[in-house]
Short mmCIF file of C-alpha atoms in Angstrom, two decimals:
data_model
loop_
_atom_site.label_atom_id
_atom_site.label_comp_id
_atom_site.label_asym_id
_atom_site.label_seq_id
_atom_site.Cartn_x
_atom_site.Cartn_y
_atom_site.Cartn_z
CA MET X 1 20.36 104.71 94.47
CA THR X 2 17.25 103.48 92.92
CA ALA X 3 18.47 103.48 89.68
CA VAL X 4 20.96 101.37 90.09
CA VAL X 5 18.27 98.69 91.63
CA GLU X 6 16.46 99.45 88.67
CA THR X 7 18.86 98.40 86.26
CA GLN X 8 19.76 95.01 87.99
CA ASP X 9 16.22 94.43 88.08
CA SER X 10 15.48 95.14 84.62
CA PRO X 11 15.26 91.63 82.70
CA TRP X 12 15.55 93.23 79.41
CA LEU X 13 19.30 95.02 80.36
CA ARG X 14 20.56 91.99 81.86
CA PHE X 15 19.32 89.96 78.53
CA ALA X 16 20.61 92.83 76.30
CA VAL X 17 24.33 92.73 78.46
CA ARG X 18 24.56 88.82 78.41
CA ARG X 19 23.89 88.44 74.54
CA ALA X 20 26.43 91.51 74.17
CA GLY X 21 28.94 90.18 76.30
CA ARG X 22 28.46 86.88 74.42
CA LEU X 23 28.75 88.78 71.39
CA LEU X 24 31.80 90.62 71.99
CA VAL X 25 33.87 87.34 73.05
CA SER X 26 32.86 85.00 69.78
CA VAL X 27 33.64 88.21 67.78
CA TRP X 28 37.36 87.98 69.19
CA VAL X 29 37.53 84.26 69.38
CA LEU X 30 36.76 84.68 65.71
CA VAL X 31 39.32 87.76 64.67
CA THR X 32 41.92 85.34 66.91
CA ALA X 33 41.51 82.24 64.63
CA ALA X 34 41.55 84.52 61.66
CA PHE X 35 45.05 85.92 62.43
CA LEU X 36 46.73 82.72 64.06
CA MET X 37 45.22 80.76 60.55
CA ILE X 38 48.17 82.57 58.53
CA HIS X 39 50.50 81.14 61.41
CA LEU X 40 49.52 77.76 61.04
CA ILE X 41 50.30 77.07 57.72
CA PRO X 42 53.49 75.35 57.16
CA GLY X 43 56.07 76.75 55.98
CA ASP X 44 56.39 80.58 54.37
CA PRO X 45 53.04 81.89 53.52
CA VAL X 46 54.65 84.40 51.23
CA ARG X 47 57.05 82.43 49.85
CA ALA X 48 53.62 80.16 49.06
CA ALA X 49 51.71 83.03 47.72
CA LEU X 50 54.27 84.43 45.57
CA GLY X 51 56.09 81.12 44.30
CA PRO X 52 59.06 79.08 44.25
CA THR X 53 60.57 81.60 41.22
CA ALA X 54 60.30 84.91 43.44
CA SER X 55 63.66 86.89 44.69
CA VAL X 56 64.49 86.36 48.10
CA ASP X 57 64.60 90.27 47.94
CA LEU X 58 60.79 90.22 46.68
CA VAL X 59 59.95 87.32 49.46
CA ASN X 60 61.42 89.43 52.33
CA ALA X 61 59.83 92.88 50.85
CA ARG X 62 56.68 91.48 51.22
CA ARG X 63 57.58 90.26 54.82
CA ALA X 64 58.47 93.38 55.64
CA ALA X 65 55.07 94.77 54.33
CA LEU X 66 52.79 92.53 55.91
CA GLY X 67 55.28 92.90 59.21
CA LEU X 68 55.85 89.26 59.58
CA ASN X 69 59.14 90.11 61.20
CA ASP X 70 57.74 90.94 64.08
CA PRO X 71 57.10 89.62 67.22
CA LEU X 72 54.14 87.65 67.37
CA TRP X 73 52.27 89.75 69.96
CA LEU X 74 53.20 92.74 68.14
CA GLN X 75 51.39 91.30 64.52
CA TYR X 76 48.35 90.55 66.84
CA LEU X 77 48.24 94.19 68.14
CA HIS X 78 48.44 95.47 64.77
CA TYR X 79 45.76 93.04 63.44
CA LEU X 80 43.76 94.06 65.60
CA GLY X 81 44.26 98.17 65.48
CA ASP X 82 43.68 97.47 61.45
CA LEU X 83 40.44 95.66 61.94
CA LEU X 84 39.22 98.48 63.98
CA THR X 85 40.21 101.20 61.57
CA GLY X 86 38.68 99.05 58.98
CA ASP X 87 41.97 98.17 57.27
CA MET X 88 42.25 94.50 55.73
CA ARG X 89 45.68 94.38 54.85
CA THR X 90 46.10 94.30 50.76
CA SER X 91 45.73 90.91 48.38
CA MET X 92 48.86 89.39 48.17
CA ILE X 93 47.77 88.59 44.15
CA SER X 94 45.73 91.60 43.28
CA GLY X 95 47.18 94.22 45.19
CA LEU X 96 43.70 95.38 46.34
CA PRO X 97 42.59 96.58 49.36
CA VAL X 98 40.98 92.99 51.17
CA SER X 99 38.01 95.31 51.90
CA GLN X 100 37.35 96.39 48.31
CA VAL X 101 37.84 92.56 47.12
CA ILE X 102 35.20 91.53 49.80
CA GLY X 103 32.95 94.85 48.86
CA ASP X 104 32.72 93.93 45.66
CA ARG X 105 31.60 90.46 45.90
CA LEU X 106 29.78 90.46 48.92
CA PRO X 107 26.46 91.48 47.51
CA ALA X 108 26.27 88.62 45.26
CA THR X 109 26.52 86.07 47.90
CA LEU X 110 24.09 88.04 50.37
CA GLU X 111 21.73 87.80 47.21
CA LEU X 112 21.97 83.88 47.05
CA ALA X 113 21.91 83.59 50.89
CA VAL X 114 18.63 85.46 51.37
CA TYR X 115 16.48 84.57 48.28
CA ALA X 116 17.28 81.03 49.20
CA PHE X 117 16.30 81.66 52.76
CA ALA X 118 13.34 83.39 51.86
CA LEU X 119 12.23 80.62 49.19
CA ALA X 120 12.77 77.93 52.02
CA VAL X 121 10.42 79.90 54.25
CA VAL X 122 7.84 80.62 51.84
CA VAL X 123 7.43 76.92 51.02
CA ALA X 124 8.29 75.35 54.37
CA ILE X 125 5.68 77.07 56.44
CA PRO X 126 2.69 76.53 54.64
CA LEU X 127 3.46 73.02 53.57
CA GLY X 128 4.61 71.66 57.08
CA ALA X 129 1.40 73.57 58.35
CA GLY X 130 -0.81 71.99 56.07
CA MET X 131 0.39 68.48 56.25
CA ALA X 132 -0.41 68.83 60.07
CA VAL X 133 -3.80 69.89 59.21
CA LEU X 134 -4.13 66.70 56.71
CA THR X 135 -2.52 64.30 58.99
CA ARG X 136 -3.58 65.10 62.95
CA GLY X 137 -4.79 62.38 64.58
CA GLY X 138 -3.33 59.71 62.25
CA ARG X 139 -5.36 60.66 59.36
CA ARG X 140 -4.21 59.96 56.01
CA ARG X 141 -1.03 57.49 56.32
CA PRO X 142 -0.07 57.38 52.96
CA VAL X 143 0.12 61.43 52.78
CA GLU X 144 2.13 61.57 56.24
CA LEU X 145 4.53 58.52 54.50
CA ALA X 146 5.24 59.96 51.78
CA PHE X 147 5.88 63.74 53.11
CA THR X 148 8.18 62.19 55.93
CA SER X 149 10.23 60.27 53.44
CA THR X 150 10.46 62.67 50.47
CA SER X 151 11.56 65.55 53.37
CA ALA X 152 14.02 63.33 54.58
CA VAL X 153 15.77 62.44 51.65
CA LEU X 154 15.43 66.22 50.59
CA ALA X 155 17.30 67.29 53.27
CA VAL X 156 20.13 65.04 53.50
CA ILE X 157 21.45 65.40 49.93
CA PRO X 158 24.44 67.57 49.63
CA GLU X 159 23.75 71.03 48.19
CA PHE X 160 26.60 70.71 45.83
CA LEU X 161 25.39 67.31 44.63
CA LEU X 162 21.89 68.89 44.42
CA ALA X 163 23.62 71.81 42.16
CA VAL X 164 25.25 68.92 39.95
CA GLY X 165 22.03 67.50 39.42
CA LEU X 166 20.24 70.87 38.86
CA VAL X 167 22.46 71.83 36.15
CA TYR X 168 22.58 68.22 34.38
CA VAL X 169 18.65 68.34 34.33
CA PHE X 170 17.55 72.20 33.76
CA GLY X 171 20.27 73.36 32.42
CA VAL X 172 22.44 70.72 29.75
CA GLN X 173 19.47 68.38 29.06
CA LEU X 174 16.30 70.89 28.98
CA GLY X 175 17.81 74.04 28.73
CA LEU X 176 15.73 76.15 30.65
CA VAL X 177 18.17 78.57 32.69
CA PRO X 178 22.00 79.29 32.48
CA VAL X 179 24.28 77.23 34.46
CA ALA X 180 26.83 79.69 34.93
CA GLY X 181 27.51 83.45 35.83
CA ARG X 182 25.04 86.32 37.09
CA ASP X 183 23.33 87.68 34.34
CA GLY X 184 19.63 88.33 34.66
CA LEU X 185 17.12 86.74 36.49
CA ASP X 186 17.22 83.03 35.43
CA SER X 187 20.31 82.75 36.52
CA TYR X 188 19.23 83.15 40.00
CA VAL X 189 16.71 79.70 39.84
CA LEU X 190 19.21 77.20 39.70
CA PRO X 191 21.46 78.58 42.61
CA VAL X 192 18.84 79.61 44.78
CA LEU X 193 16.76 76.12 44.39
CA SER X 194 20.13 74.29 44.78
CA LEU X 195 20.18 76.01 48.43
CA ALA X 196 16.62 76.13 49.30
CA VAL X 197 15.51 72.40 48.89
CA GLY X 198 17.38 71.19 52.01
CA PRO X 199 16.16 73.54 54.37
CA ALA X 200 13.00 73.65 53.47
CA ALA X 201 12.74 70.23 53.85
CA VAL X 202 13.80 70.27 57.16
CA LEU X 203 11.45 73.58 58.24
CA ALA X 204 8.52 71.99 56.92
CA ARG X 205 9.45 68.79 59.39
CA ILE X 206 10.03 71.15 62.00
CA VAL X 207 6.66 73.24 61.14
CA ARG X 208 4.54 70.06 61.09
CA VAL X 209 5.90 68.49 64.36
CA GLU X 210 5.39 71.79 66.01
CA MET X 211 1.77 72.34 64.44
CA LEU X 212 1.03 68.79 65.61
CA THR X 213 1.44 69.52 69.07
CA VAL X 214 -0.21 72.88 69.38
CA LEU X 215 -3.36 71.77 67.68
CA GLN X 216 -4.20 69.31 70.65
CA ALA X 217 -3.35 72.10 73.14
CA ASP X 218 -6.02 73.02 75.18
CA PHE X 219 -6.04 76.95 73.62
CA VAL X 220 -7.23 74.98 70.25
CA ARG X 221 -9.89 73.15 72.02
CA THR X 222 -11.10 75.98 73.42
CA ALA X 223 -10.94 77.95 70.11
CA ARG X 224 -12.90 75.17 68.64
CA ALA X 225 -15.32 75.21 71.36
CA LYS X 226 -16.10 79.09 70.80
CA ARG X 227 -16.99 77.68 67.40
CA LEU X 228 -14.52 79.90 65.26
CA PRO X 229 -14.16 78.90 61.61
CA GLU X 230 -11.13 76.69 61.23
CA ARG X 231 -9.48 78.88 59.14
CA LEU X 232 -9.05 81.36 62.06
CA VAL X 233 -8.39 78.58 64.43
CA TYR X 234 -5.01 77.34 62.45
CA LEU X 235 -4.05 80.87 61.00
CA ARG X 236 -4.40 83.01 64.34
CA HIS X 237 -4.08 80.55 67.06
CA ALA X 238 -1.76 77.42 66.08
CA LEU X 239 0.12 78.73 63.32
CA PRO X 240 1.79 81.47 65.21
CA ASN X 241 2.64 79.24 68.80
CA ALA X 242 4.39 76.77 66.27
CA LEU X 243 6.48 78.78 65.20
CA THR X 244 9.17 79.34 68.09
CA ALA X 245 11.21 76.08 67.12
CA THR X 246 10.60 77.01 63.18
CA ILE X 247 12.11 80.51 64.14
CA THR X 248 15.34 78.77 65.96
CA LEU X 249 15.78 76.75 63.32
CA GLY X 250 15.30 78.89 60.66
CA GLY X 251 18.34 81.11 62.07
CA LEU X 252 20.55 78.30 62.03
CA LEU X 253 19.27 77.11 58.69
CA LEU X 254 20.23 81.13 57.31
CA SER X 255 23.70 80.76 59.29
CA GLY X 256 24.45 77.42 57.14
CA LEU X 257 23.06 78.95 54.23
CA VAL X 258 25.66 82.07 54.50
CA ALA X 259 28.29 79.28 54.85
CA GLY X 260 27.07 76.77 52.22
CA THR X 261 26.98 79.28 49.45
CA VAL X 262 30.61 78.49 48.59
CA LEU X 263 30.10 75.16 47.30
CA ALA X 264 27.01 76.58 45.06
CA GLU X 265 29.40 79.71 43.99
CA ASN X 266 31.70 77.08 42.48
CA VAL X 267 29.54 74.72 40.71
CA PHE X 268 27.24 77.82 39.30
CA ALA X 269 30.50 79.78 38.62
CA TRP X 270 28.37 82.67 40.75
CA PRO X 271 30.89 85.83 41.39
CA GLY X 272 30.89 85.53 45.12
CA LEU X 273 32.99 85.67 48.18
CA GLY X 274 32.17 81.33 48.24
CA SER X 275 34.37 81.32 44.57
CA THR X 276 36.34 84.16 46.35
CA ILE X 277 37.98 82.20 49.06
CA VAL X 278 38.30 79.09 47.24
CA GLN X 279 40.51 81.07 44.45
CA SER X 280 41.77 82.60 47.38
CA ILE X 281 43.15 79.50 48.65
CA LEU X 282 44.14 78.00 45.74
CA ALA X 283 46.48 81.23 44.96
CA LYS X 284 47.26 80.73 48.66
CA ASP X 285 46.08 84.63 48.84
CA TYR X 286 46.12 84.36 52.54
CA PRO X 287 45.00 88.30 53.31
CA VAL X 288 42.12 87.57 51.31
CA VAL X 289 40.83 84.34 53.10
CA GLN X 290 41.14 85.90 56.62
CA GLY X 291 39.26 88.89 55.40
CA VAL X 292 36.36 86.30 53.91
CA VAL X 293 36.62 84.34 56.99
CA LEU X 294 35.77 87.02 58.88
CA VAL X 295 32.77 87.93 57.02
CA TYR X 296 31.55 84.59 56.77
CA GLY X 297 31.92 84.29 60.62
CA LEU X 298 30.68 87.51 61.79
CA GLY X 299 27.83 86.68 59.22
CA VAL X 300 26.62 83.87 61.22
CA LEU X 301 27.01 85.75 64.49
CA VAL X 302 24.56 88.29 63.73
CA VAL X 303 22.10 85.89 62.63
CA ASN X 304 22.21 84.28 66.12
CA LEU X 305 21.66 87.22 67.74
CA ALA X 306 18.97 88.34 65.48
CA VAL X 307 17.52 84.98 66.11
CA ASP X 308 17.98 85.73 70.25
CA VAL X 309 16.27 89.02 70.03
CA VAL X 310 13.48 87.35 67.58
CA LEU X 311 12.88 84.74 70.20
CA ALA X 312 12.78 87.40 72.85
CA LEU X 313 10.02 89.58 71.29
CA LEU X 314 7.92 86.88 70.59
CA ASP X 315 8.32 84.72 74.04
CA PRO X 316 9.50 87.19 76.76
CA ARG X 317 8.94 85.32 79.87
CA SER X 318 10.83 82.28 78.67
CA THR X 319 13.77 83.19 76.37
CA ILE X 320 14.85 86.56 79.08
CA ARG X 321 13.94 84.45 82.30
CA GLU X 322 17.56 82.17 80.88
CA SER X 323 19.35 85.81 81.36
#
């Protein structure tokens, strides 16, 4: 009885159960949507994939191999069972297991997303915090105007348009770095920059706003009253308290970066999941499309869960109380 009461009164356990339940429901919705995708496409997906010249016998055989002649509910159960055993079906075009196709391409996509996110954070946090210190109390209006205007413009430029501009300037005109492929460290420069510029601008603006708010807080004034060095006031007292909103937004931006790699990979001919899903859509290779959609969706869900956990660790009173 005591153990039951302790379990019910444990905020961390309630938090874990709530987040786990939310994750399971989200995964179920994602899997169901991926399954229905192939059935919502007008016409016969097998005929579309094999082309109009394919024989009727070949189309019927492929439909039978994919289980598309079974009732929809039975197909759904088979699909769930296959996913639970790690079977993501077989590519209609290459004949390779979808899990193998994804396994070969996923590392390249993860590299782009992680490197771009790391660059955005490394640039945005010191830039936003520094601008807050420089412009606090209405000081240096021209600097504040230049920062807000520039960051606003960079934040709204579409990633693919920025990628094309980077290719033209640094690849075609200056010839400094490669514009296509994944061969050597210099081939990472333009794709990572095209993905990192927008998120860095958004994060820097958020960091500045949060830092300005924290610098007016009572505990910062108390720290200054103790005559602590300004460096310690900013780094030890102000900056950590200004990062809560930044972490939340950073998680959303990382989720967006995972999906944003689709456009960047196609501009730079990057051999990742982004280029794979576009090629599969054009070739009507629906099992591969389903698999890649699942991977992208699960990536977003995992990032959101990680953000929730980090926020709970940094600010357990407010975050866990919501549970």
